[in-house]
Amino acid sequence: MKKTLLACALTLPLLGLSGASMAASDTPVAGRFDYYVLALSVQPVFCATHQSKAECKTSSSAIKNYRSYHLSLHGFWPNKLGDASHSYGYCGVNQENIEKDKLHQWEKLPKLELSPSVRSELDLVMPGTQSNLQRHEWYKHGTCSKMSSDSYFQKSVQLVNYFNDSPFSQYLDDNIGKSVKRNAILNKFNEVYGPNASEHLLLSCKKLDGVEYLSGLSIYLRKDVDVHKEGQQQLFPDLQDPIYGRCDSTITIYDPDNPA
């Protein structure tokens, strides 16, 4: 397997994966996907350039602290091999709601049927719920998972907590305010999750005042991923081609107490 290079865009525009690609005209059907992408954000970096967003104005110090020092949920995307543009989405969603979603009118999308416990956990790990990000993620991506919205977000929360409670996340915490080598981040991921694990990791970066900050991570996971099972083979799919990108060789871990 070729060496992974890192990307700077959370949308993964340069992804190259083996397998037949899905034609744009194909109608997406729930459950017909090959792997997941767990998209995680570094919330303070997001808020540095989105200060007007509701989730960046939270007054609760406890929640602010969690969002500052943990990776936050952006999305959990079913995807198909060869689908570089993430065109697999909106499974069974009517055109009216698709248009609302594409116009970012997420507050106009139908409310989701989430249990109180899942909604409470989701609000903590996904700050964007204050802007109805969960509705966008469900209608665009979650509808293709073949799960209920409650099960989909329960699994999403479980995965976020799994990676946040790991030595890898602790490594990022330990380096807040410091500049680290990109390869050091990759090596730590390999150390925690097994040889070649970093070939399933895509780093995103954001440049603020000339400094390259880590802004997010995308982790490629098996369709049947189960965090209760140990071992790399239970986490990662078989990717045949490398992931290309342009993150600098040195990356700074943002310090929310000393913002850019």
GROMACS .gro file of C-alpha atoms in nm:
model
  260
    1MET     CA    1   0.000   0.000   0.000
    2LYS     CA    2   0.141   0.337  -0.099
    3LYS     CA    3   0.232   0.601   0.152
    4THR     CA    4  -0.049   0.836   0.248
    5LEU     CA    5  -0.014   1.207   0.186
    6LEU     CA    6  -0.232   1.447   0.382
    7ALA     CA    7  -0.505   1.679   0.270
    8CYS     CA    8  -0.614   2.021   0.380
    9ALA     CA    9  -0.980   2.000   0.284
   10LEU     CA   10  -1.235   1.821   0.498
   11THR     CA   11  -1.447   1.768   0.189
   12LEU     CA   12  -1.184   1.529   0.053
   13PRO     CA   13  -1.186   1.657  -0.308
   14LEU     CA   14  -0.872   1.473  -0.408
   15LEU     CA   15  -0.962   1.130  -0.280
   16GLY     CA   16  -0.865   0.842  -0.508
   17LEU     CA   17  -1.005   0.500  -0.427
   18SER     CA   18  -1.018   0.183  -0.629
   19GLY     CA   19  -1.340   0.036  -0.761
   20ALA     CA   20  -1.608   0.139  -1.001
   21SER     CA   21  -1.733   0.490  -0.947
   22MET     CA   22  -2.097   0.572  -0.913
   23ALA     CA   23  -2.240   0.754  -1.210
   24ALA     CA   24  -2.394   1.089  -1.128
   25SER     CA   25  -2.725   0.972  -1.271
   26ASP     CA   26  -2.752   0.671  -1.040
   27THR     CA   27  -3.025   0.695  -0.779
   28PRO     CA   28  -2.864   0.639  -0.436
   29VAL     CA   29  -3.009   0.346  -0.244
   30ALA     CA   30  -2.968   0.320   0.134
   31GLY     CA   31  -2.714   0.060   0.240
   32ARG     CA   32  -2.534   0.036  -0.092
   33PHE     CA   33  -2.204   0.186   0.014
   34ASP     CA   34  -1.853   0.056   0.076
   35TYR     CA   35  -1.710   0.238   0.379
   36TYR     CA   36  -1.763   0.531   0.616
   37VAL     CA   37  -1.576   0.856   0.660
   38LEU     CA   38  -1.582   0.991   1.015
   39ALA     CA   39  -1.522   1.366   0.980
   40LEU     CA   40  -1.396   1.533   1.297
   41SER     CA   41  -1.335   1.904   1.354
   42VAL     CA   42  -1.108   2.108   1.578
   43GLN     CA   43  -1.383   2.340   1.697
   44PRO     CA   44  -1.171   2.638   1.809
   45VAL     CA   45  -1.016   2.662   1.462
   46PHE     CA   46  -1.360   2.651   1.303
   47CYS     CA   47  -1.484   2.922   1.536
   48ALA     CA   48  -1.181   3.141   1.467
   49THR     CA   49  -1.327   3.206   1.123
   50HIS     CA   50  -1.698   3.154   1.200
   51GLN     CA   51  -1.748   3.371   1.507
   52SER     CA   52  -2.107   3.455   1.415
   53LYS     CA   53  -2.218   3.090   1.422
   54ALA     CA   54  -2.444   2.999   1.713
   55GLU     CA   55  -2.214   2.716   1.825
   56CYS     CA   56  -1.924   2.963   1.856
   57LYS     CA   57  -2.112   3.180   2.105
   58THR     CA   58  -2.183   2.915   2.369
   59SER     CA   59  -2.173   3.058   2.721
   60SER     CA   60  -2.135   2.732   2.911
   61SER     CA   61  -1.773   2.707   3.026
   62ALA     CA   62  -1.799   2.330   3.065
   63ILE     CA   63  -1.915   2.282   2.706
   64LYS     CA   64  -1.662   2.536   2.578
   65ASN     CA   65  -1.384   2.344   2.750
   66TYR     CA   66  -1.500   2.014   2.597
   67ARG     CA   67  -1.522   2.164   2.250
   68SER     CA   68  -1.182   2.326   2.282
   69TYR     CA   69  -0.986   2.019   2.381
   70HIS     CA   70  -1.171   1.741   2.204
   71LEU     CA   71  -1.240   1.660   1.844
   72SER     CA   72  -1.596   1.746   1.749
   73LEU     CA   73  -1.829   1.560   1.515
   74HIS     CA   74  -1.872   1.714   1.172
   75GLY     CA   75  -2.020   1.411   0.997
   76PHE     CA   76  -2.032   1.036   0.946
   77TRP     CA   77  -2.056   0.969   0.574
   78PRO     CA   78  -2.138   0.646   0.394
   79ASN     CA   79  -1.935   0.649   0.072
   80LYS     CA   80  -1.874   0.436  -0.236
   81LEU     CA   81  -1.542   0.330  -0.382
   82GLY     CA   82  -1.443   0.565  -0.659
   83ASP     CA   83  -1.692   0.833  -0.550
   84ALA     CA   84  -1.446   1.119  -0.506
   85SER     CA   85  -1.717   1.385  -0.497
   86HIS     CA   86  -1.931   1.214  -0.229
   87SER     CA   87  -2.225   1.208  -0.469
   88TYR     CA   88  -2.374   0.914  -0.278
   89GLY     CA   89  -2.634   1.085  -0.065
   90TYR     CA   90  -2.995   1.193  -0.017
   91CYS     CA   91  -3.132   0.837  -0.014
   92GLY     CA   92  -3.510   0.859  -0.035
   93VAL     CA   93  -3.509   1.236   0.031
   94ASN     CA   94  -3.762   1.439  -0.165
   95GLN     CA   95  -3.644   1.717  -0.395
   96GLU     CA   96  -3.794   1.992  -0.181
   97ASN     CA   97  -3.580   1.893   0.118
   98ILE     CA   98  -3.274   1.842  -0.102
   99GLU     CA   99  -3.309   2.199  -0.225
  100LYS     CA  100  -3.350   2.332   0.130
  101ASP     CA  101  -3.038   2.144   0.234
  102LYS     CA  102  -2.831   2.270  -0.056
  103LEU     CA  103  -2.939   2.626   0.026
  104HIS     CA  104  -2.824   2.571   0.387
  105GLN     CA  105  -3.181   2.621   0.507
  106TRP     CA  106  -3.128   2.347   0.763
  107GLU     CA  107  -3.374   2.493   1.011
  108LYS     CA  108  -3.648   2.428   0.752
  109LEU     CA  109  -3.569   2.058   0.722
  110PRO     CA  110  -3.798   1.821   0.916
  111LYS     CA  111  -3.701   1.764   1.278
  112LEU     CA  112  -3.533   1.436   1.361
  113GLU     CA  113  -3.679   1.173   1.591
  114LEU     CA  114  -3.392   1.140   1.839
  115SER     CA  115  -3.418   0.992   2.185
  116PRO     CA  116  -3.341   1.235   2.471
  117SER     CA  117  -3.020   1.050   2.560
  118VAL     CA  118  -2.885   1.051   2.203
  119ARG     CA  119  -2.977   1.417   2.154
  120SER     CA  120  -2.803   1.511   2.478
  121GLU     CA  121  -2.485   1.326   2.382
  122LEU     CA  122  -2.499   1.463   2.030
  123ASP     CA  123  -2.526   1.823   2.153
  124LEU     CA  124  -2.201   1.773   2.341
  125VAL     CA  125  -1.990   1.615   2.067
  126MET     CA  126  -2.147   1.805   1.776
  127PRO     CA  127  -2.149   2.179   1.852
  128GLY     CA  128  -2.308   2.241   1.513
  129THR     CA  129  -2.644   2.114   1.641
  130GLN     CA  130  -2.698   2.476   1.742
  131SER     CA  131  -2.705   2.553   1.369
  132ASN     CA  132  -2.903   2.238   1.285
  133LEU     CA  133  -2.597   2.068   1.134
  134GLN     CA  134  -2.744   1.734   1.246
  135ARG     CA  135  -3.037   1.778   1.007
  136HIS     CA  136  -2.803   1.846   0.715
  137GLU     CA  137  -2.587   1.547   0.801
  138TRP     CA  138  -2.886   1.317   0.834
  139TYR     CA  139  -3.067   1.410   0.515
  140LYS     CA  140  -2.754   1.426   0.299
  141HIS     CA  141  -2.559   1.134   0.446
  142GLY     CA  142  -2.740   0.950   0.723
  143THR     CA  143  -3.037   0.854   0.506
  144CYS     CA  144  -2.797   0.635   0.307
  145SER     CA  145  -2.676   0.441   0.613
  146LYS     CA  146  -2.984   0.218   0.631
  147MET     CA  147  -3.015   0.304   0.999
  148SER     CA  148  -3.273   0.509   1.186
  149SER     CA  149  -3.166   0.864   1.265
  150ASP     CA  150  -3.139   0.769   1.633
  151SER     CA  151  -2.915   0.467   1.563
  152TYR     CA  152  -2.709   0.664   1.312
  153PHE     CA  153  -2.625   0.941   1.556
  154GLN     CA  154  -2.580   0.697   1.844
  155LYS     CA  155  -2.312   0.522   1.639
  156SER     CA  156  -2.160   0.858   1.539
  157VAL     CA  157  -2.135   0.965   1.904
  158GLN     CA  158  -1.986   0.628   1.998
  159LEU     CA  159  -1.713   0.666   1.736
  160VAL     CA  160  -1.632   1.025   1.834
  161ASN     CA  161  -1.595   0.921   2.197
  162TYR     CA  162  -1.381   0.624   2.097
  163PHE     CA  163  -1.126   0.842   1.923
  164ASN     CA  164  -1.147   1.122   2.181
  165ASP     CA  165  -1.074   0.877   2.464
  166SER     CA  166  -0.763   0.743   2.292
  167PRO     CA  167  -0.389   0.807   2.341
  168PHE     CA  168  -0.395   0.969   1.998
  169SER     CA  169  -0.634   1.240   2.115
  170GLN     CA  170  -0.424   1.278   2.430
  171TYR     CA  171  -0.121   1.333   2.207
  172LEU     CA  172  -0.300   1.622   2.038
  173ASP     CA  173  -0.400   1.763   2.378
  174ASP     CA  174  -0.042   1.740   2.502
  175ASN     CA  175   0.075   1.945   2.205
  176ILE     CA  176  -0.179   2.227   2.222
  177GLY     CA  177  -0.002   2.551   2.134
  178LYS     CA  178   0.293   2.365   1.984
  179SER     CA  179   0.410   2.303   1.630
  180VAL     CA  180   0.457   1.937   1.543
  181LYS     CA  181   0.569   1.751   1.236
  182ARG     CA  182   0.297   1.609   1.016
  183ASN     CA  183   0.479   1.276   1.016
  184ALA     CA  184   0.480   1.276   1.396
  185ILE     CA  185   0.099   1.289   1.393
  186LEU     CA  186   0.089   1.005   1.143
  187ASN     CA  187   0.334   0.799   1.344
  188LYS     CA  188   0.130   0.846   1.661
  189PHE     CA  189  -0.183   0.729   1.480
  190ASN     CA  190   0.007   0.420   1.365
  191GLU     CA  191   0.137   0.360   1.717
  192VAL     CA  192  -0.216   0.368   1.861
  193TYR     CA  193  -0.412   0.191   1.586
  194GLY     CA  194  -0.158  -0.033   1.420
  195PRO     CA  195   0.090  -0.033   1.128
  196ASN     CA  196  -0.034   0.156   0.823
  197ALA     CA  197  -0.335   0.290   1.014
  198SER     CA  198  -0.243   0.642   0.900
  199GLU     CA  199  -0.324   0.538   0.543
  200HIS     CA  200  -0.684   0.573   0.659
  201LEU     CA  201  -0.633   0.918   0.811
  202LEU     CA  202  -0.678   1.247   0.627
  203LEU     CA  203  -0.568   1.564   0.807
  204SER     CA  204  -0.724   1.901   0.731
  205CYS     CA  205  -0.545   2.230   0.788
  206LYS     CA  206  -0.641   2.596   0.808
  207LYS     CA  207  -0.394   2.882   0.775
  208LEU     CA  208  -0.454   3.171   1.016
  209ASP     CA  209  -0.218   3.469   1.016
  210GLY     CA  210   0.034   3.263   0.824
  211VAL     CA  211   0.028   2.971   1.070
  212GLU     CA  212  -0.084   2.625   0.957
  213TYR     CA  213  -0.330   2.488   1.215
  214LEU     CA  214  -0.480   2.143   1.238
  215SER     CA  215  -0.850   2.199   1.165
  216GLY     CA  216  -0.987   1.848   1.131
  217LEU     CA  217  -0.939   1.479   1.070
  218SER     CA  218  -1.123   1.239   0.843
  219ILE     CA  219  -1.093   0.873   0.937
  220TYR     CA  220  -1.187   0.601   0.688
  221LEU     CA  221  -1.374   0.318   0.858
  222ARG     CA  222  -1.515  -0.018   0.758
  223LYS     CA  223  -1.882  -0.042   0.673
  224ASP     CA  224  -1.923  -0.286   0.962
  225VAL     CA  225  -1.700  -0.089   1.201
  226ASP     CA  226  -1.745  -0.189   1.564
  227VAL     CA  227  -1.536  -0.005   1.822
  228HIS     CA  228  -1.601  -0.282   2.074
  229LYS     CA  229  -1.378  -0.509   1.869
  230GLU     CA  230  -1.005  -0.451   1.898
  231GLY     CA  231  -0.758  -0.461   1.613
  232GLN     CA  232  -0.697  -0.251   1.305
  233GLN     CA  233  -0.872  -0.500   1.079
  234GLN     CA  234  -1.194  -0.425   1.263
  235LEU     CA  235  -1.167  -0.050   1.202
  236PHE     CA  236  -1.031   0.025   0.857
  237PRO     CA  237  -1.141  -0.063   0.503
  238ASP     CA  238  -0.912  -0.184   0.228
  239LEU     CA  239  -0.799   0.127   0.036
  240GLN     CA  240  -0.593   0.049  -0.272
  241ASP     CA  241  -0.488   0.399  -0.376
  242PRO     CA  242  -0.313   0.678  -0.181
  243ILE     CA  243  -0.488   0.988  -0.047
  244TYR     CA  244  -0.336   1.310  -0.182
  245GLY     CA  245  -0.326   1.650  -0.015
  246ARG     CA  246  -0.134   1.963   0.069
  247CYS     CA  247  -0.097   2.007   0.447
  248ASP     CA  248   0.237   2.160   0.542
  249SER     CA  249   0.507   1.940   0.689
  250THR     CA  250   0.475   2.132   1.018
  251ILE     CA  251   0.133   2.177   1.179
  252THR     CA  252   0.038   2.380   1.487
  253ILE     CA  253  -0.218   2.255   1.739
  254TYR     CA  254  -0.444   2.550   1.813
  255ASP     CA  255  -0.451   2.692   2.164
  256PRO     CA  256  -0.796   2.842   2.237
  257ASP     CA  257  -0.656   3.025   2.540
  258ASN     CA  258  -0.410   3.206   2.315
  259PRO     CA  259  -0.608   3.242   1.990
  260ALA     CA  260  -0.463   3.352   1.659
   0.00000   0.00000   0.00000
